[in-house]
mmCIF file of C-alpha atoms in Angstrom:
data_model
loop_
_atom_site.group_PDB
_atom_site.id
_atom_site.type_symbol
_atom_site.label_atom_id
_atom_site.label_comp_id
_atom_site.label_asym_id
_atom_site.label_seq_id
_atom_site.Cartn_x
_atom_site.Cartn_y
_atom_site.Cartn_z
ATOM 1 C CA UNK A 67 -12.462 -117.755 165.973
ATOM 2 C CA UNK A 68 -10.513 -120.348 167.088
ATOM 3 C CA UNK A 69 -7.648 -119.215 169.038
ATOM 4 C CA UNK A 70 -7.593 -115.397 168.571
ATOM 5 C CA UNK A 71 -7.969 -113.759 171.620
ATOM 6 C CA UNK A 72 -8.730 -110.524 172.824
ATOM 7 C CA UNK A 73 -5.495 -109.147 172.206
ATOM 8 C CA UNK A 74 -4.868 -110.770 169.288
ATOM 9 C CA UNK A 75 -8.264 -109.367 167.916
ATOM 10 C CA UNK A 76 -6.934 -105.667 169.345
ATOM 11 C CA UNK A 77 -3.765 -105.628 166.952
ATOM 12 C CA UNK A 78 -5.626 -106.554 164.427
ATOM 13 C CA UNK A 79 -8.257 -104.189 164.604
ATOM 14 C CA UNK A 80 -4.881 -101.609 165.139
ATOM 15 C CA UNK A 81 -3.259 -102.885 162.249
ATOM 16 C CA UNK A 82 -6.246 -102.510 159.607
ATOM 17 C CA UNK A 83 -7.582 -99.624 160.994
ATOM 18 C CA UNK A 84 -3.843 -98.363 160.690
ATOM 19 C CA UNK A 85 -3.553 -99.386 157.285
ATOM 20 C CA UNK A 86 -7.197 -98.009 156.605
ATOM 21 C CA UNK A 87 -6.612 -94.638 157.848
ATOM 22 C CA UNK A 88 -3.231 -94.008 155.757
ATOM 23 C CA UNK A 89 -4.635 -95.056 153.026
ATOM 24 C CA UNK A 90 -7.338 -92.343 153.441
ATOM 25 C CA UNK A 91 -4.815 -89.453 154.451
ATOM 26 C CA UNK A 92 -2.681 -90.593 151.931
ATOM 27 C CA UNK A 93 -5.284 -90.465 148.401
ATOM 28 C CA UNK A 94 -8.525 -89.301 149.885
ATOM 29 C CA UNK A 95 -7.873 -86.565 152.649
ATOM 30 C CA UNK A 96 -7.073 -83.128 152.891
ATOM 31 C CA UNK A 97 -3.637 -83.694 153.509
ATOM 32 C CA UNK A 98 -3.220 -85.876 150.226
ATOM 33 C CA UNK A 99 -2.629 -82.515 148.139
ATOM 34 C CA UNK A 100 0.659 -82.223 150.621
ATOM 35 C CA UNK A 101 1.912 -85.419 149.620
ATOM 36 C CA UNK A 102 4.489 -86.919 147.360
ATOM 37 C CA UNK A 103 1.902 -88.977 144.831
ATOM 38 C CA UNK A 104 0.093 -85.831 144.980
ATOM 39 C CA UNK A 105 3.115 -84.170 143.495
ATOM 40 C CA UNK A 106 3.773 -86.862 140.991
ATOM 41 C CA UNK A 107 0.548 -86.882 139.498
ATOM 42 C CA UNK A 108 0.873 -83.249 138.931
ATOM 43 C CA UNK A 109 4.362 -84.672 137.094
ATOM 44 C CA UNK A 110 2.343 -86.913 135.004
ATOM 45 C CA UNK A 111 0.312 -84.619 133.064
ATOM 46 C CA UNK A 112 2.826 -82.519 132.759
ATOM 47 C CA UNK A 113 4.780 -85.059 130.779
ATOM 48 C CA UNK A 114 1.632 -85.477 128.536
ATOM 49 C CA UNK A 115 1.574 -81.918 127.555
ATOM 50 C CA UNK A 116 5.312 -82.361 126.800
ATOM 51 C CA UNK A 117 4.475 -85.411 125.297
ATOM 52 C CA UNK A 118 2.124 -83.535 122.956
ATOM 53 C CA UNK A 119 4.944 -81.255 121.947
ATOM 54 C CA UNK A 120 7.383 -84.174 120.663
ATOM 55 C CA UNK A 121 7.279 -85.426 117.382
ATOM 56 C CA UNK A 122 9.325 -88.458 118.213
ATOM 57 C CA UNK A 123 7.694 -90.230 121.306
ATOM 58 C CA UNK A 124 10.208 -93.256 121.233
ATOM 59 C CA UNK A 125 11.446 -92.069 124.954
ATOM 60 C CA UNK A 126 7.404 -92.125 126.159
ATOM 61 C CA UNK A 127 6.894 -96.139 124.961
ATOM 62 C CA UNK A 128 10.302 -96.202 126.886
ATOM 63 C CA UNK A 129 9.216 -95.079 130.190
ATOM 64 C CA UNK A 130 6.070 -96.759 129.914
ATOM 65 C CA UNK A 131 7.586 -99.834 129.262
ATOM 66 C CA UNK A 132 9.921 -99.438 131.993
ATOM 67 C CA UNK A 133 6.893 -98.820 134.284
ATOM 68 C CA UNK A 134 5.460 -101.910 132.952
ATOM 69 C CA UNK A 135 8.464 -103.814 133.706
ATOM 70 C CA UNK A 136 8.688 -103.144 137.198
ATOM 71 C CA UNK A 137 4.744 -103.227 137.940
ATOM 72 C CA UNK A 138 5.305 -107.006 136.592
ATOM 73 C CA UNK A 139 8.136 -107.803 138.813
ATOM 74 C CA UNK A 140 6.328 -107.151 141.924
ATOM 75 C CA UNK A 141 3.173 -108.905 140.532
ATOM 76 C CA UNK A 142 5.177 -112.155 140.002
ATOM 77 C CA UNK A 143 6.697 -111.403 143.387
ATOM 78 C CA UNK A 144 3.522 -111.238 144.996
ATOM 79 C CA UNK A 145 3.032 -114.867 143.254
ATOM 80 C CA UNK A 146 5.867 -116.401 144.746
ATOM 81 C CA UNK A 147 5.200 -115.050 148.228
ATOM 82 C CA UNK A 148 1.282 -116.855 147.988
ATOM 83 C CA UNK A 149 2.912 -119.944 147.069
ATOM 84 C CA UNK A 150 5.547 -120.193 150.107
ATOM 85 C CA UNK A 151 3.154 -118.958 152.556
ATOM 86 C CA UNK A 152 0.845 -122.266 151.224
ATOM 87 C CA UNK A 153 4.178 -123.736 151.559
ATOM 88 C CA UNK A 154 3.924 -122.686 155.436
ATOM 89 C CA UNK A 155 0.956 -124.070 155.951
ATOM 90 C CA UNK A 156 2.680 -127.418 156.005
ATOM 91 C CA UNK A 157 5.008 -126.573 158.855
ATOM 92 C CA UNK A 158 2.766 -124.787 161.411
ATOM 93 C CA UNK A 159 3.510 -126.651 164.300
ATOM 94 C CA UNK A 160 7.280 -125.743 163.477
ATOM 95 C CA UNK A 161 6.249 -122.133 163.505
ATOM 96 C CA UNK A 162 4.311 -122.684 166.237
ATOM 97 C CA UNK A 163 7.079 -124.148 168.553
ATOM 98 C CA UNK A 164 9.613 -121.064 166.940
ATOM 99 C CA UNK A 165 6.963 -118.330 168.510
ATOM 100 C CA UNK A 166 6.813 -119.975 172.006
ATOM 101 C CA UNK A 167 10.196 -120.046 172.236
ATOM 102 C CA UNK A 168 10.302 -116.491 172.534
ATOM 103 C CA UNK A 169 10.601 -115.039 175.531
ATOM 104 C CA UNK A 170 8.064 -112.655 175.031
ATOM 105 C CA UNK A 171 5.331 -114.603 173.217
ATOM 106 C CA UNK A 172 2.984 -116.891 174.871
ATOM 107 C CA UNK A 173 2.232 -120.334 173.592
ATOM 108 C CA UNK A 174 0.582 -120.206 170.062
ATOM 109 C CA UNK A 175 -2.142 -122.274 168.971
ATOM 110 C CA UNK A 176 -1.451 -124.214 165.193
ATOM 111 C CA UNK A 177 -4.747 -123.195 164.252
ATOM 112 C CA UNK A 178 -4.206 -119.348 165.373
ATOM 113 C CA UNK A 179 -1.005 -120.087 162.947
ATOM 114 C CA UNK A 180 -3.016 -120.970 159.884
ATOM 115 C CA UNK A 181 -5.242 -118.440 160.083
ATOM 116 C CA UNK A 182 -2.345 -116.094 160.276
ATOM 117 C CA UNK A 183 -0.981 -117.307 157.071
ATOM 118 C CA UNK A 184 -4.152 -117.317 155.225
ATOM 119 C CA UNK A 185 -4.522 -113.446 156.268
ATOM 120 C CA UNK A 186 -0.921 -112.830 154.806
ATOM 121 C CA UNK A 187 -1.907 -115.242 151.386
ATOM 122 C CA UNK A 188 -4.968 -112.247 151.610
ATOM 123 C CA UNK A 189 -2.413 -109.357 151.735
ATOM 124 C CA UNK A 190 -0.138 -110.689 148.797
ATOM 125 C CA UNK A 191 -3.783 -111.315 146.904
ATOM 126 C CA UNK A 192 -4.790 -108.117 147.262
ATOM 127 C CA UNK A 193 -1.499 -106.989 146.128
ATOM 128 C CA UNK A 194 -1.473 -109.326 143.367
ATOM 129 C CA UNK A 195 -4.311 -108.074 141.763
ATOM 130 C CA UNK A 196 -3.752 -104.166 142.618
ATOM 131 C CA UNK A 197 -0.443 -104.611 140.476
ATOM 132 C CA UNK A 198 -2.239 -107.032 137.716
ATOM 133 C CA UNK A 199 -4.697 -103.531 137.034
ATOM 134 C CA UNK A 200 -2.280 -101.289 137.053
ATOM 135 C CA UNK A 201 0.055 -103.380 134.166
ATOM 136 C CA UNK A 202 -3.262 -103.287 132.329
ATOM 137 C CA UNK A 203 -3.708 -99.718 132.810
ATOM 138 C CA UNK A 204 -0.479 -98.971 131.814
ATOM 139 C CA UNK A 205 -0.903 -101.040 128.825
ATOM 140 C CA UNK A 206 -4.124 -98.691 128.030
ATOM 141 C CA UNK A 207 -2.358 -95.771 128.811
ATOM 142 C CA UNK A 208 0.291 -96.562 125.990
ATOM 143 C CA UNK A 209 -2.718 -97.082 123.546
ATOM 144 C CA UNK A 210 -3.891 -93.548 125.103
ATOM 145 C CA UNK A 211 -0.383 -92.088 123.976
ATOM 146 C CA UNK A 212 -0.722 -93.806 120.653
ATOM 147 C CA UNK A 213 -4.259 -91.872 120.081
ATOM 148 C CA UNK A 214 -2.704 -88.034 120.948
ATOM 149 C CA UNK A 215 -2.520 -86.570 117.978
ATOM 150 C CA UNK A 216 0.730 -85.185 116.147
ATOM 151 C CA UNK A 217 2.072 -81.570 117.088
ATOM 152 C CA UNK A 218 0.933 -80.690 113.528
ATOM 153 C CA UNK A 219 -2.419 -81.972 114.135
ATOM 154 C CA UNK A 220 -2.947 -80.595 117.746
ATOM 155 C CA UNK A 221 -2.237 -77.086 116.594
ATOM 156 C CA UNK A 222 -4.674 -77.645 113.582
ATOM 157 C CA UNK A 223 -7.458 -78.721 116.388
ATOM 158 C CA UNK A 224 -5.691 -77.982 120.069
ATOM 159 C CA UNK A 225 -9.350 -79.042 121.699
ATOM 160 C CA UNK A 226 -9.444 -82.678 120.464
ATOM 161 C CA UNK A 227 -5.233 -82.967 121.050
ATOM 162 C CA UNK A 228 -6.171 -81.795 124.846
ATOM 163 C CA UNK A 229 -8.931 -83.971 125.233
ATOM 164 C CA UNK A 230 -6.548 -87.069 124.318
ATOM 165 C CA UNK A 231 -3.531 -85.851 126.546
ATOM 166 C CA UNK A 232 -6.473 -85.595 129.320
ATOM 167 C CA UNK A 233 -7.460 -89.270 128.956
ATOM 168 C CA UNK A 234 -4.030 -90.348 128.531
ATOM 169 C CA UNK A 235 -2.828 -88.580 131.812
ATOM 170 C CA UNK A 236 -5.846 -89.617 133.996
ATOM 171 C CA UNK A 237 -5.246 -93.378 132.419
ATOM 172 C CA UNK A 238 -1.480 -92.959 134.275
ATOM 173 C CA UNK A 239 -2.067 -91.229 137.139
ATOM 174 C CA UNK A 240 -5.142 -94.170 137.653
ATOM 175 C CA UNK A 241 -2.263 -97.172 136.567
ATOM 176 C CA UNK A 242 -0.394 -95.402 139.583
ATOM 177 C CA UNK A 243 -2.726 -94.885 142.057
ATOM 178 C CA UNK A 244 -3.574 -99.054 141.861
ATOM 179 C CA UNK A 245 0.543 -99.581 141.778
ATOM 180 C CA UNK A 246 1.023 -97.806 144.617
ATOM 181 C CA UNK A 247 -1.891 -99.812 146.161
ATOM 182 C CA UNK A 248 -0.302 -102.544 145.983
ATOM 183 C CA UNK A 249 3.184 -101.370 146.814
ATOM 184 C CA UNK A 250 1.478 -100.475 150.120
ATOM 185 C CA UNK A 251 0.247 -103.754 150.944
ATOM 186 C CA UNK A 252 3.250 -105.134 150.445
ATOM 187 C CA UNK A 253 5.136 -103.217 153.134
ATOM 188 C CA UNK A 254 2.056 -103.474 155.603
ATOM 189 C CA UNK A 255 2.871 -107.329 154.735
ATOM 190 C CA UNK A 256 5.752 -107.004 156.681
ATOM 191 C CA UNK A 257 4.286 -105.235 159.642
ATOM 192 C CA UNK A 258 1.954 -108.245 159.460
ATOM 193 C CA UNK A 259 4.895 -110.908 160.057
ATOM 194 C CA UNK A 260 5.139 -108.895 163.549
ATOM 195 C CA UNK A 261 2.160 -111.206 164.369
ATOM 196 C CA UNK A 262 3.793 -114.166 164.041
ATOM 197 C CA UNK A 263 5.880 -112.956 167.162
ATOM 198 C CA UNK A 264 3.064 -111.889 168.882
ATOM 199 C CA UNK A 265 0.292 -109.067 168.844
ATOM 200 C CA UNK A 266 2.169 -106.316 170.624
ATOM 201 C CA UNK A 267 5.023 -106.609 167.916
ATOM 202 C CA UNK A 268 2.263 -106.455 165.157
ATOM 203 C CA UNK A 269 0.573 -103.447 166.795
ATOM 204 C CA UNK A 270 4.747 -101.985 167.517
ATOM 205 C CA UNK A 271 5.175 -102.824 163.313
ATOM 206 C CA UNK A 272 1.970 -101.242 162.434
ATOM 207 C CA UNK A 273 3.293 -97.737 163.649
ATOM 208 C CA UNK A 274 6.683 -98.028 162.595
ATOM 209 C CA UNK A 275 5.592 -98.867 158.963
ATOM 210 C CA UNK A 276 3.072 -95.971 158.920
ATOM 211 C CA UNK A 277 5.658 -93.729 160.439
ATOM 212 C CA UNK A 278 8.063 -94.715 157.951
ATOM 213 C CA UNK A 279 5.688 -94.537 154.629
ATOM 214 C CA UNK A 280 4.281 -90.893 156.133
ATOM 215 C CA UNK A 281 7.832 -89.600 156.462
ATOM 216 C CA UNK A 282 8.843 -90.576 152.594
ATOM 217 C CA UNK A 283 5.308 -89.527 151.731
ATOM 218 C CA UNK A 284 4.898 -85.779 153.167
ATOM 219 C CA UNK A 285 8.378 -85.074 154.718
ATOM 220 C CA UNK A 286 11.140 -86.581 152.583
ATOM 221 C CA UNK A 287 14.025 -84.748 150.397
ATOM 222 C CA UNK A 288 12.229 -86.755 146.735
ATOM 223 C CA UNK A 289 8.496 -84.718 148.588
ATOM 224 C CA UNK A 290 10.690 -81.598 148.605
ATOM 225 C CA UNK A 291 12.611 -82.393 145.111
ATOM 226 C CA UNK A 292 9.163 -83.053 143.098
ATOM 227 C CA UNK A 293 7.269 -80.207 144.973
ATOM 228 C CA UNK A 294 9.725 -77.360 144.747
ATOM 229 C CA UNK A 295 12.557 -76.730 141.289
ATOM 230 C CA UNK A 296 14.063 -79.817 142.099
ATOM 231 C CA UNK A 297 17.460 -77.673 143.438
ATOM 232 C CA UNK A 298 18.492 -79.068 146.505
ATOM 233 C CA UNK A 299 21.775 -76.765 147.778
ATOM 234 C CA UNK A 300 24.863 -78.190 148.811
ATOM 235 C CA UNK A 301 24.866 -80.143 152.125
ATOM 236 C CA UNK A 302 20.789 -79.999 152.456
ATOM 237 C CA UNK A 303 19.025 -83.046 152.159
ATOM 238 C CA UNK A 304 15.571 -80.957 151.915
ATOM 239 C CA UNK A 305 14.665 -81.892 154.767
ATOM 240 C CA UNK A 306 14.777 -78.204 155.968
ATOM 241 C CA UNK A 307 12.434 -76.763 153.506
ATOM 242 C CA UNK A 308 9.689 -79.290 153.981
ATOM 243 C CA UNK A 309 10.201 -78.952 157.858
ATOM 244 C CA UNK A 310 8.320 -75.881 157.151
ATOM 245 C CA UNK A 311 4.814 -75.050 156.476
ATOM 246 C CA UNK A 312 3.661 -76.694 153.560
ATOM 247 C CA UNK A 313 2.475 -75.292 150.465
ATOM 248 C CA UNK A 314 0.084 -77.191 148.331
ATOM 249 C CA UNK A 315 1.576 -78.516 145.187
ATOM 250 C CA UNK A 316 -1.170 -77.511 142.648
ATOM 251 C CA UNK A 317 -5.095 -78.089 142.131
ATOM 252 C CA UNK A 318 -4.595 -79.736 138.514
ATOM 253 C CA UNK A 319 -2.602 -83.062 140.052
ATOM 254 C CA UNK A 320 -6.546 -83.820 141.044
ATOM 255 C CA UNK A 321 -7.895 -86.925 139.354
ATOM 256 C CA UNK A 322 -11.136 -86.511 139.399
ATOM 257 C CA UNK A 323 -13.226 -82.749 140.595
#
């Protein structure tokens, strides 16, 4: 390809393989039962079976619609950011002169510029469309909650009321696993700009966002909050706690066997 070096080639085989790999240890790998989604989806069928329990499920279309709400506002954001970066595309030899100018980035090509854009309009499309599926499976997931049964009629037949809060549950924790997909991409977006400054910054951006989202995601006070009572005492930020050996947070947060 036109103007992508070696280097340039390097970082980005750093920065996809990075993005790859947490991915992986974050939903696929051992070490994703350690984790704060982990914990959360353990969260979300318990809600269902409390769910099951209410008569009144006005605060469940609530929540739901609140998760809607703010899966759609990143979708539409993820719009806006395609359209300036096709916007960009317009002023590469600006952007081009902006990176040389820095002391510690070699000349840029235009064309090594446009292709760099085009791989961030890729990132906010992949986005895009992560967030589009998990609105819609949030919208199925309120016709789920619409199908459990009443509490009179689960304890007349508890099997077909468990089968429903099943279905809904999985539908949620599945409308989550595709949000946070594409939550994801959008902060790896931002590692991405590091290329515009050059590859070692993209490679430097790559680690620091993965260092970042691994610390929220296995070591953080909300991984310790969701994973333990909740109780954090006064003047701990639960940090302590999950500084030591983790304990898994429970088989039935599994998706799928």
């Amino acid at each position: 390809m036109a103007g992508l070096d070696l280097l340039d080639a390097l970082a980005l085989v750093v920065y996809l393989g990075g993005w790859t790999t947490y991915n992986w240890i974050t939903d696929s790998s051992p070490f994703a039962r350690y984790g704060l989604s982990f914990a959360m989806n353990l969260q979300r069928r318990r809600w269902m079976q409390v769910l099951l329990r209410r008569d009144l499920r006005m605060i469940d279309t609530a929540i739901l619609s609140g998760l809607q709400q703010g899966t759609g506002f990143y979708a539409s954001a993820c719009i806006f950011a395609i359209g300036g970066c096709f916007a960009l595309l317009g002023a590469t030899d600006r952007i081009a002169s902006i990176a040389a100018d820095l002391s510690f980035a070699g000349p840029v090509e235009r064309r090594l510029v446009e292709v760099k854009l085009l791989g961030l309009v890729a990132i906010f499309s992949f986005a895009f469309f992560k967030f589009g599926w998990a609105y819609r499976l949030f919208n199925y997931c309120s016709i789920l909650i619409g199908a459990i049964p009443s509490r009179a009629e689960a304890e007349r037949d508890p099997a077909t009321a468990q089968a429903a809060v099943r279905r809904a549950a999985t539908m949620n924790q599945l409308a989550a696993l595709n949000f946070n997909a594409g939550l994801r991409a959008v902060f790896f977006a931002l590692a991405y700009l590091g290329w515009f400054v050059g590859p070692y910054v993209l490679m430097l951006m790559t680690v620091l966002v993965i260092a970042i989202l691994g610390n929220r995601q296995f070591f953080s006070a909300a991984r310790y909050a969701v994973g333990t009572d909740g109780a954090l005492e006064p003047g701990r930020t639960g940090k302590e706690a999950v500084d030591a050996p983790a304990h898994p947070v429970g088989e039935e947060t599994q998706i799928f066997p």
